[in-house]
mmCIF file of C-alpha atoms in Angstrom:
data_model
loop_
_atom_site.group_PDB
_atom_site.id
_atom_site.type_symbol
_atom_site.label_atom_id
_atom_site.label_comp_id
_atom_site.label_asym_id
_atom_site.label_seq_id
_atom_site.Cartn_x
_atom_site.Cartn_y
_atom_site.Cartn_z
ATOM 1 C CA UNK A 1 0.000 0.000 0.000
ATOM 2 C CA UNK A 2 0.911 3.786 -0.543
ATOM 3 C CA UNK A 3 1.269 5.898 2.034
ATOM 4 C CA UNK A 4 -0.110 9.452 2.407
ATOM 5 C CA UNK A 5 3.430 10.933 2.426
ATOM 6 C CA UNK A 6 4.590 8.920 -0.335
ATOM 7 C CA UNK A 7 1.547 10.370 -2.810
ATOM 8 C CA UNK A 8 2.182 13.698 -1.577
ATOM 9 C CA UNK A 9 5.982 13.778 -2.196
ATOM 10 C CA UNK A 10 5.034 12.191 -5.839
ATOM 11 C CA UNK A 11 2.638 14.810 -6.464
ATOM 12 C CA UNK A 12 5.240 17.638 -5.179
ATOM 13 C CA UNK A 13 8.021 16.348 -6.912
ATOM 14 C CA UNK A 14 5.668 16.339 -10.716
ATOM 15 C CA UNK A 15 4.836 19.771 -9.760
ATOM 16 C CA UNK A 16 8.401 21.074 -9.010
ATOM 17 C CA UNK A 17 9.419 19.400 -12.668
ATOM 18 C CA UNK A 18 6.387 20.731 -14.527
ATOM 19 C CA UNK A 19 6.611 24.291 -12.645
ATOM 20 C CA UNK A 20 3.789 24.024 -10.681
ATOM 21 C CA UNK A 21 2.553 24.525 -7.292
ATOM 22 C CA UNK A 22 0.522 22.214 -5.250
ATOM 23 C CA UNK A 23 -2.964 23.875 -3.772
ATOM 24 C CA UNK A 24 -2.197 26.254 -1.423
ATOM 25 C CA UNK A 25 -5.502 25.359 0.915
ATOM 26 C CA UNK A 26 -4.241 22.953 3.179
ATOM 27 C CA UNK A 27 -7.095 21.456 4.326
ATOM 28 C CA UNK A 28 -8.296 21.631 0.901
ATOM 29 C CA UNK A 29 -4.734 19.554 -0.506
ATOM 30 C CA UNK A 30 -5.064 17.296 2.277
ATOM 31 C CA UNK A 31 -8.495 15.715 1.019
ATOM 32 C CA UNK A 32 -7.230 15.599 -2.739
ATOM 33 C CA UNK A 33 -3.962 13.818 -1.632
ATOM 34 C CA UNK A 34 -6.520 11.877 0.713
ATOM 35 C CA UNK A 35 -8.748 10.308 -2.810
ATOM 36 C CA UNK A 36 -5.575 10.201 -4.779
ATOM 37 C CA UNK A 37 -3.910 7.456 -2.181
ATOM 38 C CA UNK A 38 -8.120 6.112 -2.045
ATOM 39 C CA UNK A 39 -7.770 5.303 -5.587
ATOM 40 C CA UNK A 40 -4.523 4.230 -5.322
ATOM 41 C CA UNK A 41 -5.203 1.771 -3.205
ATOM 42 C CA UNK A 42 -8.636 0.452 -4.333
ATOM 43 C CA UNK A 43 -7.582 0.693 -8.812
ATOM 44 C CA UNK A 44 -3.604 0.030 -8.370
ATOM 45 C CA UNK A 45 -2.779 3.556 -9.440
ATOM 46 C CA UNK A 46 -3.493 6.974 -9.267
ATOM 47 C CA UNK A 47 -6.550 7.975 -10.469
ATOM 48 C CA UNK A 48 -8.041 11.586 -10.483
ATOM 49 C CA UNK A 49 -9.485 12.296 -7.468
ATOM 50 C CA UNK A 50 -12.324 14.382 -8.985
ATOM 51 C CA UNK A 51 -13.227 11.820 -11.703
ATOM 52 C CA UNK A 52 -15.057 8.341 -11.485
ATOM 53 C CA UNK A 53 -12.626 5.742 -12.569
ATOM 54 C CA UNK A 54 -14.212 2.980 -14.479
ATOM 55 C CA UNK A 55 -11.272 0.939 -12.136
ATOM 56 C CA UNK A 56 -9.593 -0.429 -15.538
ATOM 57 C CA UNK A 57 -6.799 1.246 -16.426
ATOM 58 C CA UNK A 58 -7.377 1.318 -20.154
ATOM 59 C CA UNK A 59 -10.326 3.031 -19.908
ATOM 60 C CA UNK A 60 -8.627 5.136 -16.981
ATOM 61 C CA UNK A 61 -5.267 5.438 -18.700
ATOM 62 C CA UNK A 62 -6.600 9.915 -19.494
ATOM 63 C CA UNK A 63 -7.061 10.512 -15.791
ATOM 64 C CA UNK A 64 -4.086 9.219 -13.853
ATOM 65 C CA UNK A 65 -2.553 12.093 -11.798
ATOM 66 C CA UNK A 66 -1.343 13.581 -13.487
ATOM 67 C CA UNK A 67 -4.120 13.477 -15.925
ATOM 68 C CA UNK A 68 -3.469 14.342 -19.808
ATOM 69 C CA UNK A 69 -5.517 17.517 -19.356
ATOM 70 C CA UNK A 70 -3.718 19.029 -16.491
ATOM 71 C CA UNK A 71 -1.028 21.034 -18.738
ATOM 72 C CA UNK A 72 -3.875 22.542 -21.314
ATOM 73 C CA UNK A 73 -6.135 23.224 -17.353
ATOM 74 C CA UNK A 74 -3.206 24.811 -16.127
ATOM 75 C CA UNK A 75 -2.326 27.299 -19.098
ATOM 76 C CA UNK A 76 -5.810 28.246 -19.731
ATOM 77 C CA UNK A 77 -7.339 28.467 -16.296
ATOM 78 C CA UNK A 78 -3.933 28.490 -13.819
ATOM 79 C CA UNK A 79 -5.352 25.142 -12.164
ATOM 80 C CA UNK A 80 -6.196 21.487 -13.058
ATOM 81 C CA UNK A 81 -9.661 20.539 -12.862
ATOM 82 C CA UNK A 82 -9.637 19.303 -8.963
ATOM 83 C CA UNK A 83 -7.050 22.518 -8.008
ATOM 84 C CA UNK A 84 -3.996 19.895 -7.433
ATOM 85 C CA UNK A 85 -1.933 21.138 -9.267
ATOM 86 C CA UNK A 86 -1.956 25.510 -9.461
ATOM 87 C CA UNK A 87 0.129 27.995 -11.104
ATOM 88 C CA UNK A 88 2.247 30.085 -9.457
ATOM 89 C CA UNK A 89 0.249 33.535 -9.329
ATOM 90 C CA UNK A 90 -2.711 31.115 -8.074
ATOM 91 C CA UNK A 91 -0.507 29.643 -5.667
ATOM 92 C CA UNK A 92 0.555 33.281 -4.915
ATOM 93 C CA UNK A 93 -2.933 34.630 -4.113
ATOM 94 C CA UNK A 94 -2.865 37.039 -7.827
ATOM 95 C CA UNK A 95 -4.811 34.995 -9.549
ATOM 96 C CA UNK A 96 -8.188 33.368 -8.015
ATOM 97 C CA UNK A 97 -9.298 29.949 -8.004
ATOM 98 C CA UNK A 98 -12.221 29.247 -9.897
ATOM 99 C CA UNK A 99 -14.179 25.994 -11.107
ATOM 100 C CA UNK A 100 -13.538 25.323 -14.602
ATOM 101 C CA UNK A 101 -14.974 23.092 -17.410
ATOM 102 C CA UNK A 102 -14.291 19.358 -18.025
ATOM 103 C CA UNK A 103 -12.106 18.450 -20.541
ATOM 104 C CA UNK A 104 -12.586 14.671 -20.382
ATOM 105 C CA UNK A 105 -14.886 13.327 -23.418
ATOM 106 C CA UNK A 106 -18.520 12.751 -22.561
ATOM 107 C CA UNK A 107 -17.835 8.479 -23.934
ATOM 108 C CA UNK A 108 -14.338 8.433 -22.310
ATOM 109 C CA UNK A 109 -17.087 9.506 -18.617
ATOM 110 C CA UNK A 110 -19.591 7.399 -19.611
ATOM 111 C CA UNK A 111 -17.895 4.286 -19.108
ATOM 112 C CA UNK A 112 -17.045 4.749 -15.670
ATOM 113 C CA UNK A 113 -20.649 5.197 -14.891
ATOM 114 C CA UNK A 114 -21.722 2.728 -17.403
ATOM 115 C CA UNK A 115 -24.185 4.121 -19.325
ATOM 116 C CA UNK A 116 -24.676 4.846 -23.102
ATOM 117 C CA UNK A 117 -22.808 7.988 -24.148
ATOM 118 C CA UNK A 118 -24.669 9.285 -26.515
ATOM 119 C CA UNK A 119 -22.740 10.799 -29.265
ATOM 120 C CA UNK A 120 -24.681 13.042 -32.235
ATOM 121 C CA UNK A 121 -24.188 11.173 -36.003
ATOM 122 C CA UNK A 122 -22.379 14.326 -37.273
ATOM 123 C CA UNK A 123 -19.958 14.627 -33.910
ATOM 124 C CA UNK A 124 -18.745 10.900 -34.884
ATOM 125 C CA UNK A 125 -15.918 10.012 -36.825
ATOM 126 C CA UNK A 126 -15.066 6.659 -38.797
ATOM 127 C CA UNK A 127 -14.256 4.799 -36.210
ATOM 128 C CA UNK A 128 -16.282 5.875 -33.464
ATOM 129 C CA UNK A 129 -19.203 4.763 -32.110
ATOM 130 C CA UNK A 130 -21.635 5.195 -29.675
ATOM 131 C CA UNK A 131 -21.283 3.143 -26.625
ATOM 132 C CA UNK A 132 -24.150 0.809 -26.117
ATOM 133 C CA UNK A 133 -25.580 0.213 -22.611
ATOM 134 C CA UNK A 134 -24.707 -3.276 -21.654
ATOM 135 C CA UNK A 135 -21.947 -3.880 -24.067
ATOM 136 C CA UNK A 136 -18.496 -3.733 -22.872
ATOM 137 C CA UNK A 137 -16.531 -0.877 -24.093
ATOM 138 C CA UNK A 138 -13.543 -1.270 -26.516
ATOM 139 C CA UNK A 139 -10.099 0.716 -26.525
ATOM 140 C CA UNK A 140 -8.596 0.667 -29.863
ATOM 141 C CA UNK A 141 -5.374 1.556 -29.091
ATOM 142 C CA UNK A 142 -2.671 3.054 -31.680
ATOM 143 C CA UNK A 143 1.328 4.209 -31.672
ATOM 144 C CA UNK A 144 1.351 7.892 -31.817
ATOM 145 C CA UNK A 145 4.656 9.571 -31.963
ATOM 146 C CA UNK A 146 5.573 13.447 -31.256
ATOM 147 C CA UNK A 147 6.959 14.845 -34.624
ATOM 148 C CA UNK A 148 9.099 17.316 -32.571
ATOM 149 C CA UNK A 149 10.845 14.897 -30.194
ATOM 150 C CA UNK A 150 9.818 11.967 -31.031
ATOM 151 C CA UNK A 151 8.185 10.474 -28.200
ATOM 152 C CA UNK A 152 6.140 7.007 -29.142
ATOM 153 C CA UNK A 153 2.985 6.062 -27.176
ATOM 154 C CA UNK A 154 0.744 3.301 -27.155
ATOM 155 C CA UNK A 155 -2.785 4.608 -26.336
ATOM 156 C CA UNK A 156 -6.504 5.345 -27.367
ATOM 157 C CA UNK A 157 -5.861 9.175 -28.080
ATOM 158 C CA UNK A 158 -2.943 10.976 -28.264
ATOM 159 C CA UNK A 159 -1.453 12.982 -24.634
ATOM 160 C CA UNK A 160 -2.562 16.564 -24.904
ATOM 161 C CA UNK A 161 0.742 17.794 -24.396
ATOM 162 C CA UNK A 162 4.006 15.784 -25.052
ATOM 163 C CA UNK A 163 5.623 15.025 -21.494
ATOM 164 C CA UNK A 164 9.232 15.453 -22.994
ATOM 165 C CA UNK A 165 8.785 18.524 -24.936
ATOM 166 C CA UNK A 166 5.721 20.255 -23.969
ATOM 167 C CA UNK A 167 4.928 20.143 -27.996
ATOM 168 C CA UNK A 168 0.833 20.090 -28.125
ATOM 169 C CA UNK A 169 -1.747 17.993 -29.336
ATOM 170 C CA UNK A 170 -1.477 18.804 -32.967
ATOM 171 C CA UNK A 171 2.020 17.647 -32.800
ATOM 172 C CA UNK A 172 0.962 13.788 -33.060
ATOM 173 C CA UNK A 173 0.505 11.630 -35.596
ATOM 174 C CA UNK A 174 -0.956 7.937 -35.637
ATOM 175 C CA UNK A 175 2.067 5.365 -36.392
ATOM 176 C CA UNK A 176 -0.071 3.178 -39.105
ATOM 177 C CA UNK A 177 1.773 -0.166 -39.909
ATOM 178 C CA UNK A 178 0.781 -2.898 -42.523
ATOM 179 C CA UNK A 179 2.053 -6.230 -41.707
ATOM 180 C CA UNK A 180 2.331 -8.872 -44.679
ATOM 181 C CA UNK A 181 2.545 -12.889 -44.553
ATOM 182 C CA UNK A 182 4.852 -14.702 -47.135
ATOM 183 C CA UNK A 183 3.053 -17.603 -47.726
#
């Protein structure tokens, strides 16, 4: 098991790399710290502690503290979505706190509450698809690699913001391979 201290000095030592500051509510930092070492325990990693986690990490892999939409939170708003993570004039008292919008899909949600996520026809690309209530869910995963550092990862959508070069979302692209069978 993780301890308390152990998911606090994690969390302190990603901020201090990224340039961030932890919440500066006490009280406030104790209770996220509190769910992040809760989910921790119960999923086998870190999940946001202001998110339902489905409890399997594929379908989780978007909100593990730090989640992929911390950095994009954090520029736009000076915060992350639960106000773990702040910027410096937040952390400072020049900027205020403020609730701000979720940046998590409405179908990556939906299945940790297990419903259908209904998604319009013309909001739906090739490959997606409505998730059906009842049906299990299905991750298709792909390579993306950063085009300015070259990073490589293996998941559903690409990371909003490279974690080696801070390059953004746009800076992507899907690795498509063909594989072909002498016979």
């Amino acid at each position: 098991m993780t301890t308390l201290e152990e998911v606090r000095k994690r969390a302190e030592a990603d901020a201090k790399t990224y340039g961030y500051y932890l919440n500066p509510d006490p009280d406030f930092l104790q209770g996220l710290i509190e769910g992040l070492k809760k989910n921790w325990d119960r999923y086998g990693y870190p999940s946001c502690p202001c998110r339902l986690a489905s409890g399997n990490l594929e379908f989780d892999r978007d909100i593990i503290c730090p989640c992929d939409y911390r950095d994009p939170d954090v520029a736009e708003y000076g915060q992350c979505y639960c106000s773990l993570y702040v910027s410096k004039d937040v952390y400072e008292g020049k900027a205020p706190m403020m609730s701000i919008p979720e940046r998590r899909p409405k179908e990556k949600q939906a299945r940790a509450y297990g419903v259908a996520a209904e998604v319009p026809i013309e909001e739906r690309g090739e490959e997606e698809a409505a998730v059906k209530a009842g049906e299990p869910a299905l991750v298709k995963k792909k390579l993306w690699y950063c085009k300015q550092c070259g990073y490589v990862v293996y998941r559903e959508d690409p990371p909003y913001i490279c974690p080696i070069c801070k390059a953004k979302r746009e800076m992507f692209a899907e690795i498509k391979m063909k594989v072909r069978m002498k016979g």
